[in-house]
Coordinates of C-alpha atoms (C1' of nucleotides) in Angstrom, one line a residue:
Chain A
X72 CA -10.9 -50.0 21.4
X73 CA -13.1 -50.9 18.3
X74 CA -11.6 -50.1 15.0
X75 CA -13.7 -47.0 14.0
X76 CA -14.3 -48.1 10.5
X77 CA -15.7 -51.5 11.7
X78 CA -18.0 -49.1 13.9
X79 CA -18.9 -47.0 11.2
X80 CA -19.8 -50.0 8.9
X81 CA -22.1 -51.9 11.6
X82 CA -23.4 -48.8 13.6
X83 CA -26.7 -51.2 14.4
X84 CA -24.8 -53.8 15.5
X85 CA -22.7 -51.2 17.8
X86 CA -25.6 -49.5 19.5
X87 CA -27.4 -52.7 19.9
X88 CA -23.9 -54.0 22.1
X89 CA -24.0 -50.8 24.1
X90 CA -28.0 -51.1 24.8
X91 CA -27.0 -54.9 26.2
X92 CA -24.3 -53.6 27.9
X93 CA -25.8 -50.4 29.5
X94 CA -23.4 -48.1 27.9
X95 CA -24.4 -44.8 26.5
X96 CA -23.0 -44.1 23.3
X97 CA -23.2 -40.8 20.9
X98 CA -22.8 -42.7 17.4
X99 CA -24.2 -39.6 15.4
X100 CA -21.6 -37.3 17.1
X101 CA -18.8 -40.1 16.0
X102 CA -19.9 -40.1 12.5
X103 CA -20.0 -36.2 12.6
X104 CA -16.5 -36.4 13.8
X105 CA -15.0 -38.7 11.2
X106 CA -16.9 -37.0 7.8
X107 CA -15.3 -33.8 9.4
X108 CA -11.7 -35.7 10.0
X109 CA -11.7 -37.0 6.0
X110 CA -12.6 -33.3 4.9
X111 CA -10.1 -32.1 6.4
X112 CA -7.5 -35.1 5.6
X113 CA -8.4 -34.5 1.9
X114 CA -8.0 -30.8 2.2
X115 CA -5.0 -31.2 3.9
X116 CA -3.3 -33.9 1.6
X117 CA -4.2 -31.4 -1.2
X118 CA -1.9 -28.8 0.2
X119 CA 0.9 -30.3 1.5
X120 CA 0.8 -32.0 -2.3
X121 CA 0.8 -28.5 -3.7
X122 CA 3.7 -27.0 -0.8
X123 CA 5.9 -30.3 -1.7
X124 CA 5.4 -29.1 -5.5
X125 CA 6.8 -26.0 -4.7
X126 CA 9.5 -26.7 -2.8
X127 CA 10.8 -29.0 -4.7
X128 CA 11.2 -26.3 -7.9
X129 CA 13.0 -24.0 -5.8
X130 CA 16.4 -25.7 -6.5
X131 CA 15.5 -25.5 -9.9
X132 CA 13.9 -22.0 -10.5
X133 CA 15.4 -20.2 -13.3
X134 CA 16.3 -17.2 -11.3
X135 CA 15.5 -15.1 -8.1
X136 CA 12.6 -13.7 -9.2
X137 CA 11.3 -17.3 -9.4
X138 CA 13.0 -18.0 -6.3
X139 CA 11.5 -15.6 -4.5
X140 CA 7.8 -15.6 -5.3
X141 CA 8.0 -19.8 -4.7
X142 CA 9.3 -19.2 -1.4
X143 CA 6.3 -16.7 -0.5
X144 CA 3.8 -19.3 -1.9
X145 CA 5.4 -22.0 -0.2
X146 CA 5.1 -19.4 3.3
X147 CA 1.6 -19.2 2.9
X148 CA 0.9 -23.0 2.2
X149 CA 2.2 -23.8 5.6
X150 CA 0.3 -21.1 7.2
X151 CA -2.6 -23.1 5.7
X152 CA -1.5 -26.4 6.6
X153 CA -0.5 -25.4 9.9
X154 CA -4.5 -23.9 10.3
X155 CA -5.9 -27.0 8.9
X156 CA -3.7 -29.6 11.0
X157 CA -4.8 -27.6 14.2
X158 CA -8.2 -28.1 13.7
X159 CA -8.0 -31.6 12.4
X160 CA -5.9 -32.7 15.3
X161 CA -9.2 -31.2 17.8
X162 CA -11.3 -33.3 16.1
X163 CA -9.6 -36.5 16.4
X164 CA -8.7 -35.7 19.9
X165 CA -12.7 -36.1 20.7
X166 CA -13.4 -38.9 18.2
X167 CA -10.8 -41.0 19.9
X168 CA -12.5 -40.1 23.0
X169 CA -15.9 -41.4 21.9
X170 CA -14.1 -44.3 20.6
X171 CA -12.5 -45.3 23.2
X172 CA -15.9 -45.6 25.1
X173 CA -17.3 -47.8 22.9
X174 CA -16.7 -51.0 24.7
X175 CA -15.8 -54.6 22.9
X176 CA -18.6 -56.7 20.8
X177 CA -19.5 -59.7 22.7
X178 CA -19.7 -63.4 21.6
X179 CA -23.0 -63.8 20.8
X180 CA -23.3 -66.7 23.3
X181 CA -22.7 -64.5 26.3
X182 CA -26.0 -63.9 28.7
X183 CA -27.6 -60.4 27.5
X184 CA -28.6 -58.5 30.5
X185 CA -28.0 -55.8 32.6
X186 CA -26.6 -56.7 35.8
X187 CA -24.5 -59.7 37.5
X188 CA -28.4 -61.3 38.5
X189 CA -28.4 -62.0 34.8
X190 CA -25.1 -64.2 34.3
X191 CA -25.6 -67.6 33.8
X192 CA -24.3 -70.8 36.0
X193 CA -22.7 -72.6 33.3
X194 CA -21.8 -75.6 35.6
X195 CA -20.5 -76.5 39.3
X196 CA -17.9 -78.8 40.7
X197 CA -18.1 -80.5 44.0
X198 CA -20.4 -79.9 46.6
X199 CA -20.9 -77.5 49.6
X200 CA -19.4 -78.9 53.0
X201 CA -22.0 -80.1 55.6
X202 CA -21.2 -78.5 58.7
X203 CA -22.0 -80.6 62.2
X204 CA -21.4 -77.2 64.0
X205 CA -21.6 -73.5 63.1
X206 CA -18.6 -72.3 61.0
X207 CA -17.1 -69.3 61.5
X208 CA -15.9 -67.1 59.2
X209 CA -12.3 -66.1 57.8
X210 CA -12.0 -63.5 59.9
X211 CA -13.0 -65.3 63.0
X212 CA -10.5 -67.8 62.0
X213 CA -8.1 -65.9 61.3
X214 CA -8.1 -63.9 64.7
X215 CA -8.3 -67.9 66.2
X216 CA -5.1 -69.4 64.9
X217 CA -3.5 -65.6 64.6
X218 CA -3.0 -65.5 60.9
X219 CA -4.0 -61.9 59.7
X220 CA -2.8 -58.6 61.6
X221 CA -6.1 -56.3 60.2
X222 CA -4.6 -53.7 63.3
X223 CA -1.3 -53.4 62.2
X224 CA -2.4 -52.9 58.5
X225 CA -4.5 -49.9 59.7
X226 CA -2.1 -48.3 61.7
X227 CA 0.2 -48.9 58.9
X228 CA -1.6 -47.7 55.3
X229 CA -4.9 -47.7 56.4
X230 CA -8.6 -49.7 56.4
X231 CA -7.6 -52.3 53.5
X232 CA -4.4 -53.9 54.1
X233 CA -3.4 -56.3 56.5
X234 CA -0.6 -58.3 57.5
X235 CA -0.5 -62.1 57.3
X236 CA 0.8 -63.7 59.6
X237 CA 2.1 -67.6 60.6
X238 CA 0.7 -70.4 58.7
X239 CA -1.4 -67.8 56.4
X240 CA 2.3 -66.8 54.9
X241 CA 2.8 -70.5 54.3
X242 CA -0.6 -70.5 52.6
X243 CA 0.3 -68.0 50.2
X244 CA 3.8 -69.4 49.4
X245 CA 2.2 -72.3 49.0
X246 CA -0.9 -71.3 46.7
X247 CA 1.5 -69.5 44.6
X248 CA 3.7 -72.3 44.6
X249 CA 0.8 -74.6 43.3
X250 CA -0.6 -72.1 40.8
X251 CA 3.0 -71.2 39.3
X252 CA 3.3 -75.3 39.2
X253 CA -0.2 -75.7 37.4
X254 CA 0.4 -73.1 34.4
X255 CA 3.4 -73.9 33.7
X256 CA 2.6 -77.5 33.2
X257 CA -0.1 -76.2 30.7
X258 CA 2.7 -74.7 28.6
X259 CA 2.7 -71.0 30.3
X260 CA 5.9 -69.3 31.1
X261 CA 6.5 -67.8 34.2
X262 CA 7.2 -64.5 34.9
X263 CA 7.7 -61.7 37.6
X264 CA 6.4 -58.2 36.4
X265 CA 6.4 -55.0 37.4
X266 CA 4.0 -53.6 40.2
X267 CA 4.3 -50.1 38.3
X268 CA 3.3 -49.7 34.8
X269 CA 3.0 -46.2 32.7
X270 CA -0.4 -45.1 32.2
X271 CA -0.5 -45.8 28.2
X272 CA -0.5 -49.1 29.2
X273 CA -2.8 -48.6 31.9
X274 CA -5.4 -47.4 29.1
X275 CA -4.3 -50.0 26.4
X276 CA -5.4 -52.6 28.6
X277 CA -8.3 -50.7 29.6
X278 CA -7.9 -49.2 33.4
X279 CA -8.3 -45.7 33.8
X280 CA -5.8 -44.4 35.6
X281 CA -6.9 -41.4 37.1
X282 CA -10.3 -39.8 37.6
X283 CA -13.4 -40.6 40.2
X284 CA -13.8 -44.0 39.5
X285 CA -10.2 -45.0 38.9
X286 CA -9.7 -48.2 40.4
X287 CA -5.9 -47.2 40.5
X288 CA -3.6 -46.0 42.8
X289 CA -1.5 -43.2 40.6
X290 CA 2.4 -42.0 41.7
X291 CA 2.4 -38.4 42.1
X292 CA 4.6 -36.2 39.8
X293 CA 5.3 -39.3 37.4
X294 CA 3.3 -41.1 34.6
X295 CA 3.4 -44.8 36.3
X296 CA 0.6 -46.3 38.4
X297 CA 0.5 -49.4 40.8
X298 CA -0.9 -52.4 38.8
X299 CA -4.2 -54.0 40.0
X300 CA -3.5 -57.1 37.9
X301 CA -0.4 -58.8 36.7
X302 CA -2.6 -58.1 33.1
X303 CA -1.3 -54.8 32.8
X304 CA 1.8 -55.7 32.5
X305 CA 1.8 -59.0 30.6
X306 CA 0.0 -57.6 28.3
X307 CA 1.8 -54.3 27.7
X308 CA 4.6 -55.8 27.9
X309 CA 4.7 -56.7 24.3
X310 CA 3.0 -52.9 23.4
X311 CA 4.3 -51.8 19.8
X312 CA 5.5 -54.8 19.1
X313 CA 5.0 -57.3 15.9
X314 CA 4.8 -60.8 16.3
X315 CA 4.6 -63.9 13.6
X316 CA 1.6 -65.6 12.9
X317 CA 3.0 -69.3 13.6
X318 CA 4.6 -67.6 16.9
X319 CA 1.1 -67.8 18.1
X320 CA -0.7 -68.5 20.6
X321 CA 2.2 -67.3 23.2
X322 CA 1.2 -68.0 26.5
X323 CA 2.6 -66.2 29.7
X324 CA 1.8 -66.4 33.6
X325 CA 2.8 -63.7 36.3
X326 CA 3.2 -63.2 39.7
X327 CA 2.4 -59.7 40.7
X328 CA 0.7 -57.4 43.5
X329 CA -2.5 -56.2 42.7
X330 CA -3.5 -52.8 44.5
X331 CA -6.5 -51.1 44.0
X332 CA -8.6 -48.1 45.6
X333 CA -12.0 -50.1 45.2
X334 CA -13.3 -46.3 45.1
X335 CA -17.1 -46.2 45.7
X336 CA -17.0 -50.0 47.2
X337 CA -16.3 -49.0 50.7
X338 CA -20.1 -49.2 51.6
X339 CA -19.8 -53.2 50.4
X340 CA -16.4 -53.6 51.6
X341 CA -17.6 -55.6 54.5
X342 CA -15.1 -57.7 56.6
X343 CA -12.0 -59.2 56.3
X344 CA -9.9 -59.8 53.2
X345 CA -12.6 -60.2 50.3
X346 CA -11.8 -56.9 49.1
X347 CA -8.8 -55.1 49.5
X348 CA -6.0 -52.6 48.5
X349 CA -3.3 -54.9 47.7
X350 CA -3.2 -58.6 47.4
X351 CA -1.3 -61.0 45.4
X352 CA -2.1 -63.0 42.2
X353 CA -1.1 -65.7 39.8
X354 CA -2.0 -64.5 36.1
X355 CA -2.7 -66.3 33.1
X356 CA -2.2 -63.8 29.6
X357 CA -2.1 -64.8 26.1
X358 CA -1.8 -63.7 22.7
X359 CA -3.5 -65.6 20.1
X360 CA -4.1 -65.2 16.4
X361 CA -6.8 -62.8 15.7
X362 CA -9.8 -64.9 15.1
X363 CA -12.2 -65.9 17.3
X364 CA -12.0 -69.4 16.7
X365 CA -8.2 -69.5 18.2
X366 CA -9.2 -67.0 21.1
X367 CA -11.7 -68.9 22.0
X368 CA -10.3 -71.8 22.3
X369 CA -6.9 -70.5 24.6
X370 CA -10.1 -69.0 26.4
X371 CA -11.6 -72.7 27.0
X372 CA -7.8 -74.0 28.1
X373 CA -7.6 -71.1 30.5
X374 CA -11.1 -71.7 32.1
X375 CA -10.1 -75.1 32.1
X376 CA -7.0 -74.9 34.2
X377 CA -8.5 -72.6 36.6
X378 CA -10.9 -75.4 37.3
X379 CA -8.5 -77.7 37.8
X380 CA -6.6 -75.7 40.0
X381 CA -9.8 -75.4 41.9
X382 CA -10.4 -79.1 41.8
X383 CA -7.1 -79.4 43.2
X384 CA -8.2 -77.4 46.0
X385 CA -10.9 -79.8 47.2
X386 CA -13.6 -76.2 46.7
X387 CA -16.5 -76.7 45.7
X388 CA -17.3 -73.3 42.7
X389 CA -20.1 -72.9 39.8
X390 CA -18.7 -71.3 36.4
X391 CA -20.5 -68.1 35.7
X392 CA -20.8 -67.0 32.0
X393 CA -21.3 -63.1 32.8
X394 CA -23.9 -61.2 31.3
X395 CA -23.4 -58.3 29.3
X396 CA -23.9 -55.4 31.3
X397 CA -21.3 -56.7 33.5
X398 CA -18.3 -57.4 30.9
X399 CA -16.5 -54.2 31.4
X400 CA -15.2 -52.3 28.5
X401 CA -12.4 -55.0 26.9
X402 CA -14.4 -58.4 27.2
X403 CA -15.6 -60.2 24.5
X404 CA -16.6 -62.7 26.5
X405 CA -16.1 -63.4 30.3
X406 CA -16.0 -66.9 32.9
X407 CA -15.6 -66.0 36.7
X408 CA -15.1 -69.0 38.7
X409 CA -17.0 -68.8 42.3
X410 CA -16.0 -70.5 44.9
X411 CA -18.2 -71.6 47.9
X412 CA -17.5 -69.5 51.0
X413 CA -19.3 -70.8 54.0
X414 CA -18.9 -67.5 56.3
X415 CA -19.7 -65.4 53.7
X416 CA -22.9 -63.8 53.9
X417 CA -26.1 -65.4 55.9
X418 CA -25.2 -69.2 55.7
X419 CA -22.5 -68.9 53.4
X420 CA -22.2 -67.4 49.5
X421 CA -20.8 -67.8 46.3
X422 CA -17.7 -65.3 46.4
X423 CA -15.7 -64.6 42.8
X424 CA -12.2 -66.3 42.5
X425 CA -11.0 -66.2 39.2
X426 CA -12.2 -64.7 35.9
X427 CA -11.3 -65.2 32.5
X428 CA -11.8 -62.6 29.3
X429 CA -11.2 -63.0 25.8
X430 CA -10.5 -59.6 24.7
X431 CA -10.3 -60.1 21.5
X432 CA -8.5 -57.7 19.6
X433 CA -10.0 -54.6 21.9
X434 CA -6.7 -54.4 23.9
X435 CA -4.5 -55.0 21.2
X436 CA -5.8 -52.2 19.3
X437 CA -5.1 -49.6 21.6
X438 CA -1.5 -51.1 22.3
X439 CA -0.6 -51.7 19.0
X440 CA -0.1 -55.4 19.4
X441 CA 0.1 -56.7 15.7
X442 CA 0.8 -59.9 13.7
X443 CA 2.1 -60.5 10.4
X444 CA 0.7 -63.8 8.7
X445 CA 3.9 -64.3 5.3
X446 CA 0.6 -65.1 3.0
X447 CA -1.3 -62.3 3.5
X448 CA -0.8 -58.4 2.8
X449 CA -0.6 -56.3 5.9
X450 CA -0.9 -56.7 9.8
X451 CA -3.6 -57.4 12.4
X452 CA -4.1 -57.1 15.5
X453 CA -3.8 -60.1 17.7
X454 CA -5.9 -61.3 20.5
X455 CA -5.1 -61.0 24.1
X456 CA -6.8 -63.3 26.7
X457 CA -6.2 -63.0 30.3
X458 CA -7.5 -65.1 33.2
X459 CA -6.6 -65.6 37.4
X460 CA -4.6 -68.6 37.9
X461 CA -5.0 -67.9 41.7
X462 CA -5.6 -64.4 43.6
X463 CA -4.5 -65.3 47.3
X464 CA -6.4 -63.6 49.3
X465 CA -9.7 -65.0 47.7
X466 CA -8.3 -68.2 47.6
X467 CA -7.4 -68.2 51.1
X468 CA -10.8 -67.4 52.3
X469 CA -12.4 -70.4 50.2
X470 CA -9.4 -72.9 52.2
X471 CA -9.8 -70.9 55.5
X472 CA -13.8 -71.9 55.6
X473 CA -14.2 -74.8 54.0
X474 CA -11.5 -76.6 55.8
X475 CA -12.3 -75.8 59.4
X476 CA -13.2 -78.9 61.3
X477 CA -15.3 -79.6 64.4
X478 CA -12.7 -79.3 66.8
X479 CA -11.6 -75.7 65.6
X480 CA -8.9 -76.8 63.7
X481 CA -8.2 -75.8 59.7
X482 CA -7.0 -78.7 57.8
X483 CA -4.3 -77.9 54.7
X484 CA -5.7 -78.8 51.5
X485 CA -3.4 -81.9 50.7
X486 CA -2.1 -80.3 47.6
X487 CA -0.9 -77.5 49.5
X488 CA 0.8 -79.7 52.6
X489 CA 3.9 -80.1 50.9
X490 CA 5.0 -76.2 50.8
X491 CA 3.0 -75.3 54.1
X492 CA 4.9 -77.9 55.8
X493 CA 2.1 -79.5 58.0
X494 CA -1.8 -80.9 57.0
X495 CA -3.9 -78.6 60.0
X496 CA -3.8 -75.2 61.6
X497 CA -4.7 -75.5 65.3
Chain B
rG1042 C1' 23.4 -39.7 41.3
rG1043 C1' 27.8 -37.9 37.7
rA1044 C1' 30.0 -38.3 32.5
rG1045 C1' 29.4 -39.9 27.6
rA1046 C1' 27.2 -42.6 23.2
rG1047 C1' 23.0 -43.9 20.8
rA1048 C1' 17.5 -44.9 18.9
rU1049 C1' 16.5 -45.7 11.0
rG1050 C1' 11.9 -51.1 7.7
rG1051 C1' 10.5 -58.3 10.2
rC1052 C1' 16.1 -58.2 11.7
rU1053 C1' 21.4 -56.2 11.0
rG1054 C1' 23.0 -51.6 9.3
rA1055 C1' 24.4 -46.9 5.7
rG1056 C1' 22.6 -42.1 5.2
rC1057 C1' 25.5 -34.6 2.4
rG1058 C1' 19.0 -29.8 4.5
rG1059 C1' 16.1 -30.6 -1.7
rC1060 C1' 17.8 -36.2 -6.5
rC1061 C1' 15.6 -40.5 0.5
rG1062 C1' 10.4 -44.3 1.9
rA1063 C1' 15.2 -44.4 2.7
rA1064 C1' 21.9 -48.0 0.2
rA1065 C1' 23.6 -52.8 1.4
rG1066 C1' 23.0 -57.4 3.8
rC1067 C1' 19.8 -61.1 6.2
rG1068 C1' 15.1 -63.1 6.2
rC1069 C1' 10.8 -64.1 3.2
rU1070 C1' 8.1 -64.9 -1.7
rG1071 C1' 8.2 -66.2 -7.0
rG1072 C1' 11.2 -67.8 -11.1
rA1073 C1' 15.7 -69.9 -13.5
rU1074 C1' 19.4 -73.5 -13.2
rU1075 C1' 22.3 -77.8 -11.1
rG1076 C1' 21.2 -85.7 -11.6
rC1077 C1' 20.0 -86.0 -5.7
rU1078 C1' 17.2 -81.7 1.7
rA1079 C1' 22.3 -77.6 -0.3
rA1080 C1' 24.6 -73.9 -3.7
rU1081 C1' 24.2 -70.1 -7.5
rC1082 C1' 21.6 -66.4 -10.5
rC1083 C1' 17.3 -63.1 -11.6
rA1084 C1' 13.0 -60.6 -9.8
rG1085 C1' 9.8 -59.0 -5.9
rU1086 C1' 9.3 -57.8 -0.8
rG1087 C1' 7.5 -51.9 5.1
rA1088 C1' 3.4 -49.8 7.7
rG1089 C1' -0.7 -46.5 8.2
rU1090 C1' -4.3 -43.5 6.2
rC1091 C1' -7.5 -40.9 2.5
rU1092 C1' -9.7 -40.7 -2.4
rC1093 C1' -11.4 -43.2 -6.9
rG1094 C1' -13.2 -48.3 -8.3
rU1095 C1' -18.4 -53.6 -7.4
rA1096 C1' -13.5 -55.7 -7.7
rA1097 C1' -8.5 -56.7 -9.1
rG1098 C1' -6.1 -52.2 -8.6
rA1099 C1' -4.7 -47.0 -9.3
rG1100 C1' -3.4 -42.4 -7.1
rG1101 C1' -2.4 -38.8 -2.9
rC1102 C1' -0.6 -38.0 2.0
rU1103 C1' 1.9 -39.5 6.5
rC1104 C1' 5.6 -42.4 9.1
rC1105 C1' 13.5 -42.8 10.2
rA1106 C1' 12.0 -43.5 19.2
rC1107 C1' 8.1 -39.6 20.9
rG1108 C1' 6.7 -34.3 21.1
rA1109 C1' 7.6 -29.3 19.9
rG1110 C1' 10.6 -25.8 16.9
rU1111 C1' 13.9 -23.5 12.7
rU1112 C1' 13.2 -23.6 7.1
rC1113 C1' 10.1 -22.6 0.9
rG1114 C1' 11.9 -27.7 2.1
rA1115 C1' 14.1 -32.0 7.9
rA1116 C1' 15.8 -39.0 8.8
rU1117 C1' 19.6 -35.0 8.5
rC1118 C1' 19.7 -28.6 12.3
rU1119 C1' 17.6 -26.9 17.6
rC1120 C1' 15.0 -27.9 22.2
rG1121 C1' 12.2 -31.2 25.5
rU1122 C1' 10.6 -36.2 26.8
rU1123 C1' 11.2 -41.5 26.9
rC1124 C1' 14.2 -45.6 26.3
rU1125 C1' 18.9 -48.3 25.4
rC1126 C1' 24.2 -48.9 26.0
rU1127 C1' 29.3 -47.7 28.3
rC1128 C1' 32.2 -45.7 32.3
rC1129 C1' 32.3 -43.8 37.5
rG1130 C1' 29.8 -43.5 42.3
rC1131 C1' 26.1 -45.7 45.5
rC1132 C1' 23.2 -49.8 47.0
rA1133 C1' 19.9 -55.1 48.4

RNA sequence: GGAGAGAUGGCUGAGCGGCCGAAAGCGCUGGAUUGCUAAUCCAGUGAGUCUCGUAAGAGGCUCCACGAGUUCGAAUCUCGUUCUCUCCGCCA
């Protein structure tokens, strides 16, 4: 959420965002909303002024008489306050609404443009694997060396989970095992979160929790949702909550599952475990001071280790800088990594594996995440950054294809031997 | 799951329906002082929002977990919700 004054005060700046972004906004409607809201703030303040006035001489009114005719004014001020707070409280109820749709500002370096075509390749690492034969696919080599159960997952909760199996477990252990390994060397602390979260947090961070398009799975007859991302939680875990400048940056990783309903992406769902209701994920989240200059730069770091942790991989991925239209709502700025997946699509494609936001203080707003510099009057909201360390199952695609050798095998990438317990499949 | 206790400022912790935005302490800031990183003394020190002002600032209102209610008036009384703690039971 953007901090309505600031809206108010760059309303050109504002609309121009939401043009880039393709959001539609109503900015005439907000300012409507808030000259209405400070009418009836003054009006308000006026008479509870004027009912505290009263109240306050009752203990000292000379006699009843006095007595009696405060207490009957002070009746029909709170009939008026009462009236007046009503009304006030609608409006604000759809100006936070509005608000709340306004998405982030964006660095002004990001890509303007409406659609994912329109993010720029900001670099690649490595190079694409030359094949002497055809390479299958994940899911063909999954169903080869018997690592993933697709069947059973059906049968079980339906089109979107699986089971994995054999040396696919030991691949997960052992991605986790090397992400976990990775962050905290770069001076994150580890952490196990919740896989449920309330929806207030839900919306601080900026998931809708229930509705058409909800991305969430929500628990009937209770305010808590399954996470999609171990962000929710990192992040909301410090909701309400004060912290001291020279505390900052605080840097946390977790390992969470990640479900979603990917609503409305059936059509695209395609085969195999690319998308999918539940997988699990190493998280990156951090909290810096609220400028840009120290976001940006815990952004850099968190880029930075993502690529490395790729690099350790032996895979081969280009750094997208997104384009506008595709931030989401919270980004200021966003990095996906993409890996190189050679059985995806005609003759391979690029496939998302990480992604990294500076949010700026957008999150922070809406879950009251402050910090208190000792020079400086007042509080501000601190910036949250959050990025994938490693999501398994997208990870585990990238190894599955670009380590299959010409005699069907899958070699372990090296980093990885020492948890899987052995260098090939097959 | 059963029984009970509680939630107050950055932290600890007092608080009778009106004199409470809230004692005290810690912490922090400024000053004084002591011949030496410490000690002592004095002063200041919550957040949000609205109005006025170019500004420094001044003033109003709100906030004692959250939400309703009683009352002329609520941190204080009532109800609901959430969370925390203790004891019992159950359980990996």
């Amino acid at each position: 959420m953007l901090d309505l004054q600031y809206i108010l005060d760059n309303r050109e700046a504002v609309q121009q965002n939401c043009d880039n972004r393709g959001i539609t906004v109503s900015l005439d409607r907000l300012t409507e909303l808030d000259s209405a809201r400070r009418l009836h703030i003054q009006e308000g303040d006026e008479l509870r002024r004027q009912q505290k006035e009263t109240s306050g001489g009752i203990p000292k009114a000379k006699d009843n008489d006095e007595r009696q005719q405060l207490i009957a004014k002070g009746k029909e001020l709170r009939e008026q306050i009462g009236a007046i707070e009503a009304k006030q409280k609608e409006i604000e109820a759809e100006l936070r609404t509005l608000q709340a749709d306004i998405p982030n500002m964006t660095h002004p370096a990001a890509p303007v443009g409406k659609t994912e075509d329109d993010s720029q390749v900001v670099r690649t690492w490595g190079e694409k694997p030359n094949f002497d034969f055809e390479p299958l696919d994940h899911v063909a080599l999954a169903e080869k060396h018997n690592l993933i159960d697709f069947e059973a997952g059906g049968r079980v909760a339906g089109h979107g989970f699986y089971y994995l199996k054999n040396e696919a477990v030991m691949l997960e252990l052992a991605l986790i095992q090397y992400a976990v390994e990775k962050v905290r060397a770069a001076g994150f602390s580890i952490h196990t979160t919740p896989d449920l979260a309330r929806n207030d947090v839900l919306e601080g961070i900026g998931f809708n929790p229930r509705g058409n398009e909800t991305q969430i799975y929500s628990v009937e007859n209770s305010d808590l949702s399954l996470v999609a991302t171990a962000e929710i939680t990192l992040g909301g875990a410090e909701k309400d909550q004060m912290m001291d400048l020279d505390q900052l940056p605080i840097l946390r990783a977790g390992i969470s599952h990640c479900f979603r309903t990917e609503a409305g992406a059936h059509g695209r769902a395609g085969r195999g475990i690319y998308r999918v209701h539940q997988f699990t994920k190493v998280e990156m989240f951090a909290f810096t001071a609220p400028e840009s200059t120290a976001s940006d730069e815990v952004h850099a770091k968190i880029v930075g280790i993502e690529e490395e942790i790729f690099q350790g991989l032996g895979l081969h991925y280009q750094v997208i800088d997104t384009a506008t239209g595709d931030l989401g709502g919270p980004a200021y700025r966003k990095y996906d990594l993409e890996a190189w997946m050679p059985g995806r699509g005609e003759g391979g494609s690029y496939g998302e594996v990480t992604s990294a936001s500076n949010c700026t203080d957008y999150q922070a707003r809406r879950l009251n995440i402050r910090c208190k510099n000792p020079n400086e009057k007042g509080t501000k909201f601190v910036h949250t950054l959050n990025g994938t360390a490693v999501a398994v199952t997208r990870a585990l695609i990238a190894i599955l294809e670009n380590y299959q050798q010409a005699d069907g095998s899958i070699k372990i990438p090296e980093v990885l031997q020492k948890w899987v317990g052995q260098d090939k499949i097959g």
